[in-house]
């Protein structure tokens, strides 16, 4: 399974990096919006998991689950227009950049801890590039074991750091170093 995940991560990176190369963007210009899409896919995954669980607990008569019910399940509440499936199903002729910016704003409105944190610069990108990225990240398997999204996110961070060169390490700390720091300071004692 580990080698399948590595192969899968590599294929995702190659697809995303090929798009970056064809867009003539530097890794630093491309990384935040791409990582934002991976975040959105993960948030949608957690939202769908919580929706499945909560659907059995709420009757149609009582209305749907509240934002707080989703949060109690460890998921962010996502308005309809901020859900990955909604964005992925938009026609290619739609303004995908505008729709993604609006989705990020809606998520921030519903989840105050994210206020002014999510990327909202998708209108800078070519529509075809955004459609392809949405379709590419839609292939992240939902049934994979472990922290697939965390591993994909970490893999992308590492590759963006390498692509950026010497300054790229400023925003990426390797997992092994984080573990060492945690073991040294023992924050739980």
PDB file of N, CA and C in Angstrom, residues 125-164:
ATOM      1  N   UNK A 125      -5.532  32.528 -12.736  1.00  0.00           N
ATOM      2  CA  UNK A 125      -5.192  31.327 -13.484  1.00  0.00           C
ATOM      3  C   UNK A 125      -6.130  31.113 -14.659  1.00  0.00           C
ATOM      4  N   UNK A 126      -5.587  30.492 -15.665  1.00  0.00           N
ATOM      5  CA  UNK A 126      -6.354  30.136 -16.846  1.00  0.00           C
ATOM      6  C   UNK A 126      -7.465  29.159 -16.452  1.00  0.00           C
ATOM      7  N   UNK A 127      -8.636  29.343 -17.011  1.00  0.00           N
ATOM      8  CA  UNK A 127      -9.783  28.494 -16.697  1.00  0.00           C
ATOM      9  C   UNK A 127      -9.487  27.016 -16.969  1.00  0.00           C
ATOM     10  N   UNK A 128      -8.848  26.733 -18.092  1.00  0.00           N
ATOM     11  CA  UNK A 128      -8.554  25.339 -18.451  1.00  0.00           C
ATOM     12  C   UNK A 128      -7.623  24.699 -17.417  1.00  0.00           C
ATOM     13  N   UNK A 129      -6.658  25.457 -16.909  1.00  0.00           N
ATOM     14  CA  UNK A 129      -5.738  24.956 -15.892  1.00  0.00           C
ATOM     15  C   UNK A 129      -6.503  24.593 -14.619  1.00  0.00           C
ATOM     16  N   UNK A 130      -7.423  25.450 -14.195  1.00  0.00           N
ATOM     17  CA  UNK A 130      -8.194  25.187 -12.982  1.00  0.00           C
ATOM     18  C   UNK A 130      -9.108  23.978 -13.146  1.00  0.00           C
ATOM     19  N   UNK A 131      -9.728  23.858 -14.305  1.00  0.00           N
ATOM     20  CA  UNK A 131     -10.584  22.695 -14.571  1.00  0.00           C
ATOM     21  C   UNK A 131      -9.753  21.419 -14.474  1.00  0.00           C
ATOM     22  N   UNK A 132      -8.579  21.428 -15.070  1.00  0.00           N
ATOM     23  CA  UNK A 132      -7.713  20.242 -15.044  1.00  0.00           C
ATOM     24  C   UNK A 132      -7.246  19.930 -13.630  1.00  0.00           C
ATOM     25  N   UNK A 133      -6.886  20.958 -12.859  1.00  0.00           N
ATOM     26  CA  UNK A 133      -6.480  20.719 -11.468  1.00  0.00           C
ATOM     27  C   UNK A 133      -7.631  20.129 -10.653  1.00  0.00           C
ATOM     28  N   UNK A 134      -8.829  20.672 -10.799  1.00  0.00           N
ATOM     29  CA  UNK A 134      -9.985  20.133 -10.083  1.00  0.00           C
ATOM     30  C   UNK A 134     -10.190  18.660 -10.432  1.00  0.00           C
ATOM     31  N   UNK A 135     -10.106  18.346 -11.709  1.00  0.00           N
ATOM     32  CA  UNK A 135     -10.301  16.949 -12.148  1.00  0.00           C
ATOM     33  C   UNK A 135      -9.165  16.056 -11.628  1.00  0.00           C
ATOM     34  N   UNK A 136      -7.944  16.575 -11.636  1.00  0.00           N
ATOM     35  CA  UNK A 136      -6.790  15.797 -11.167  1.00  0.00           C
ATOM     36  C   UNK A 136      -6.926  15.466  -9.690  1.00  0.00           C
ATOM     37  N   UNK A 137      -7.230  16.457  -8.868  1.00  0.00           N
ATOM     38  CA  UNK A 137      -7.327  16.222  -7.429  1.00  0.00           C
ATOM     39  C   UNK A 137      -8.598  15.472  -7.057  1.00  0.00           C
ATOM     40  N   UNK A 138      -9.555  15.421  -7.957  1.00  0.00           N
ATOM     41  CA  UNK A 138     -10.753  14.625  -7.705  1.00  0.00           C
ATOM     42  C   UNK A 138     -10.411  13.133  -7.674  1.00  0.00           C
ATOM     43  N   UNK A 139      -9.250  12.767  -8.205  1.00  0.00           N
ATOM     44  CA  UNK A 139      -8.819  11.367  -8.242  1.00  0.00           C
ATOM     45  C   UNK A 139      -8.159  10.896  -6.953  1.00  0.00           C
ATOM     46  N   UNK A 140      -8.051  11.758  -5.951  1.00  0.00           N
ATOM     47  CA  UNK A 140      -7.499  11.321  -4.668  1.00  0.00           C
ATOM     48  C   UNK A 140      -8.472  10.286  -4.107  1.00  0.00           C
ATOM     49  N   UNK A 141      -8.001   9.070  -3.840  1.00  0.00           N
ATOM     50  CA  UNK A 141      -8.922   8.011  -3.420  1.00  0.00           C
ATOM     51  C   UNK A 141      -9.515   8.267  -2.035  1.00  0.00           C
ATOM     52  N   UNK A 142     -10.809   8.133  -1.940  1.00  0.00           N
ATOM     53  CA  UNK A 142     -11.502   8.366  -0.678  1.00  0.00           C
ATOM     54  C   UNK A 142     -11.408   7.164   0.257  1.00  0.00           C
ATOM     55  N   UNK A 143     -11.120   6.003  -0.290  1.00  0.00           N
ATOM     56  CA  UNK A 143     -11.116   4.801   0.540  1.00  0.00           C
ATOM     57  C   UNK A 143      -9.716   4.370   0.953  1.00  0.00           C
ATOM     58  N   UNK A 144      -8.725   5.179   0.657  1.00  0.00           N
ATOM     59  CA  UNK A 144      -7.349   4.827   1.023  1.00  0.00           C
ATOM     60  C   UNK A 144      -7.200   4.921   2.539  1.00  0.00           C
ATOM     61  N   UNK A 145      -6.419   4.024   3.083  1.00  0.00           N
ATOM     62  CA  UNK A 145      -6.217   4.020   4.530  1.00  0.00           C
ATOM     63  C   UNK A 145      -5.223   5.086   4.956  1.00  0.00           C
ATOM     64  N   UNK A 146      -5.255   5.401   6.235  1.00  0.00           N
ATOM     65  CA  UNK A 146      -4.294   6.358   6.772  1.00  0.00           C
ATOM     66  C   UNK A 146      -4.624   7.787   6.399  1.00  0.00           C
ATOM     67  N   UNK A 147      -3.663   8.622   6.565  1.00  0.00           N
ATOM     68  CA  UNK A 147      -3.824  10.056   6.314  1.00  0.00           C
ATOM     69  C   UNK A 147      -3.374  10.380   4.895  1.00  0.00           C
ATOM     70  N   UNK A 148      -4.155   9.943   3.917  1.00  0.00           N
ATOM     71  CA  UNK A 148      -3.792  10.146   2.514  1.00  0.00           C
ATOM     72  C   UNK A 148      -3.646  11.624   2.189  1.00  0.00           C
ATOM     73  N   UNK A 149      -4.566  12.449   2.670  1.00  0.00           N
ATOM     74  CA  UNK A 149      -4.504  13.871   2.353  1.00  0.00           C
ATOM     75  C   UNK A 149      -3.284  14.522   2.986  1.00  0.00           C
ATOM     76  N   UNK A 150      -2.981  14.164   4.213  1.00  0.00           N
ATOM     77  CA  UNK A 150      -1.794  14.697   4.874  1.00  0.00           C
ATOM     78  C   UNK A 150      -0.533  14.332   4.129  1.00  0.00           C
ATOM     79  N   UNK A 151      -0.472  13.092   3.650  1.00  0.00           N
ATOM     80  CA  UNK A 151       0.711  12.643   2.912  1.00  0.00           C
ATOM     81  C   UNK A 151       0.828  13.343   1.563  1.00  0.00           C
ATOM     82  N   UNK A 152      -0.301  13.511   0.877  1.00  0.00           N
ATOM     83  CA  UNK A 152      -0.286  14.231  -0.400  1.00  0.00           C
ATOM     84  C   UNK A 152       0.128  15.676  -0.166  1.00  0.00           C
ATOM     85  N   UNK A 153      -0.441  16.299   0.858  1.00  0.00           N
ATOM     86  CA  UNK A 153      -0.128  17.692   1.177  1.00  0.00           C
ATOM     87  C   UNK A 153       1.361  17.837   1.501  1.00  0.00           C
ATOM     88  N   UNK A 154       1.876  16.945   2.347  1.00  0.00           N
ATOM     89  CA  UNK A 154       3.297  16.990   2.718  1.00  0.00           C
ATOM     90  C   UNK A 154       4.186  16.753   1.498  1.00  0.00           C
ATOM     91  N   UNK A 155       3.807  15.821   0.647  1.00  0.00           N
ATOM     92  CA  UNK A 155       4.571  15.527  -0.566  1.00  0.00           C
ATOM     93  C   UNK A 155       4.630  16.759  -1.467  1.00  0.00           C
ATOM     94  N   UNK A 156       3.499  17.420  -1.622  1.00  0.00           N
ATOM     95  CA  UNK A 156       3.457  18.626  -2.454  1.00  0.00           C
ATOM     96  C   UNK A 156       4.279  19.743  -1.837  1.00  0.00           C
ATOM     97  N   UNK A 157       4.173  19.931  -0.516  1.00  0.00           N
ATOM     98  CA  UNK A 157       4.976  20.957   0.142  1.00  0.00           C
ATOM     99  C   UNK A 157       6.459  20.733  -0.118  1.00  0.00           C
ATOM    100  N   UNK A 158       6.896  19.494   0.066  1.00  0.00           N
ATOM    101  CA  UNK A 158       8.310  19.163  -0.157  1.00  0.00           C
ATOM    102  C   UNK A 158       8.729  19.426  -1.593  1.00  0.00           C
ATOM    103  N   UNK A 159       7.898  19.042  -2.540  1.00  0.00           N
ATOM    104  CA  UNK A 159       8.246  19.244  -3.946  1.00  0.00           C
ATOM    105  C   UNK A 159       8.215  20.717  -4.341  1.00  0.00           C
ATOM    106  N   UNK A 160       7.277  21.476  -3.783  1.00  0.00           N
ATOM    107  CA  UNK A 160       7.270  22.912  -4.050  1.00  0.00           C
ATOM    108  C   UNK A 160       8.527  23.557  -3.477  1.00  0.00           C
ATOM    109  N   UNK A 161       8.945  23.110  -2.293  1.00  0.00           N
ATOM    110  CA  UNK A 161      10.162  23.653  -1.678  1.00  0.00           C
ATOM    111  C   UNK A 161      11.364  23.366  -2.562  1.00  0.00           C
ATOM    112  N   UNK A 162      11.467  22.154  -3.084  1.00  0.00           N
ATOM    113  CA  UNK A 162      12.592  21.814  -3.967  1.00  0.00           C
ATOM    114  C   UNK A 162      12.521  22.587  -5.273  1.00  0.00           C
ATOM    115  N   UNK A 163      11.302  22.758  -5.803  1.00  0.00           N
ATOM    116  CA  UNK A 163      11.141  23.486  -7.065  1.00  0.00           C
ATOM    117  C   UNK A 163      11.498  24.955  -6.904  1.00  0.00           C
ATOM    118  N   UNK A 164      11.250  25.492  -5.722  1.00  0.00           N
ATOM    119  CA  UNK A 164      11.532  26.899  -5.478  1.00  0.00           C
ATOM    120  C   UNK A 164      13.028  27.132  -5.276  1.00  0.00           C
TER     121      UNK A 164
END
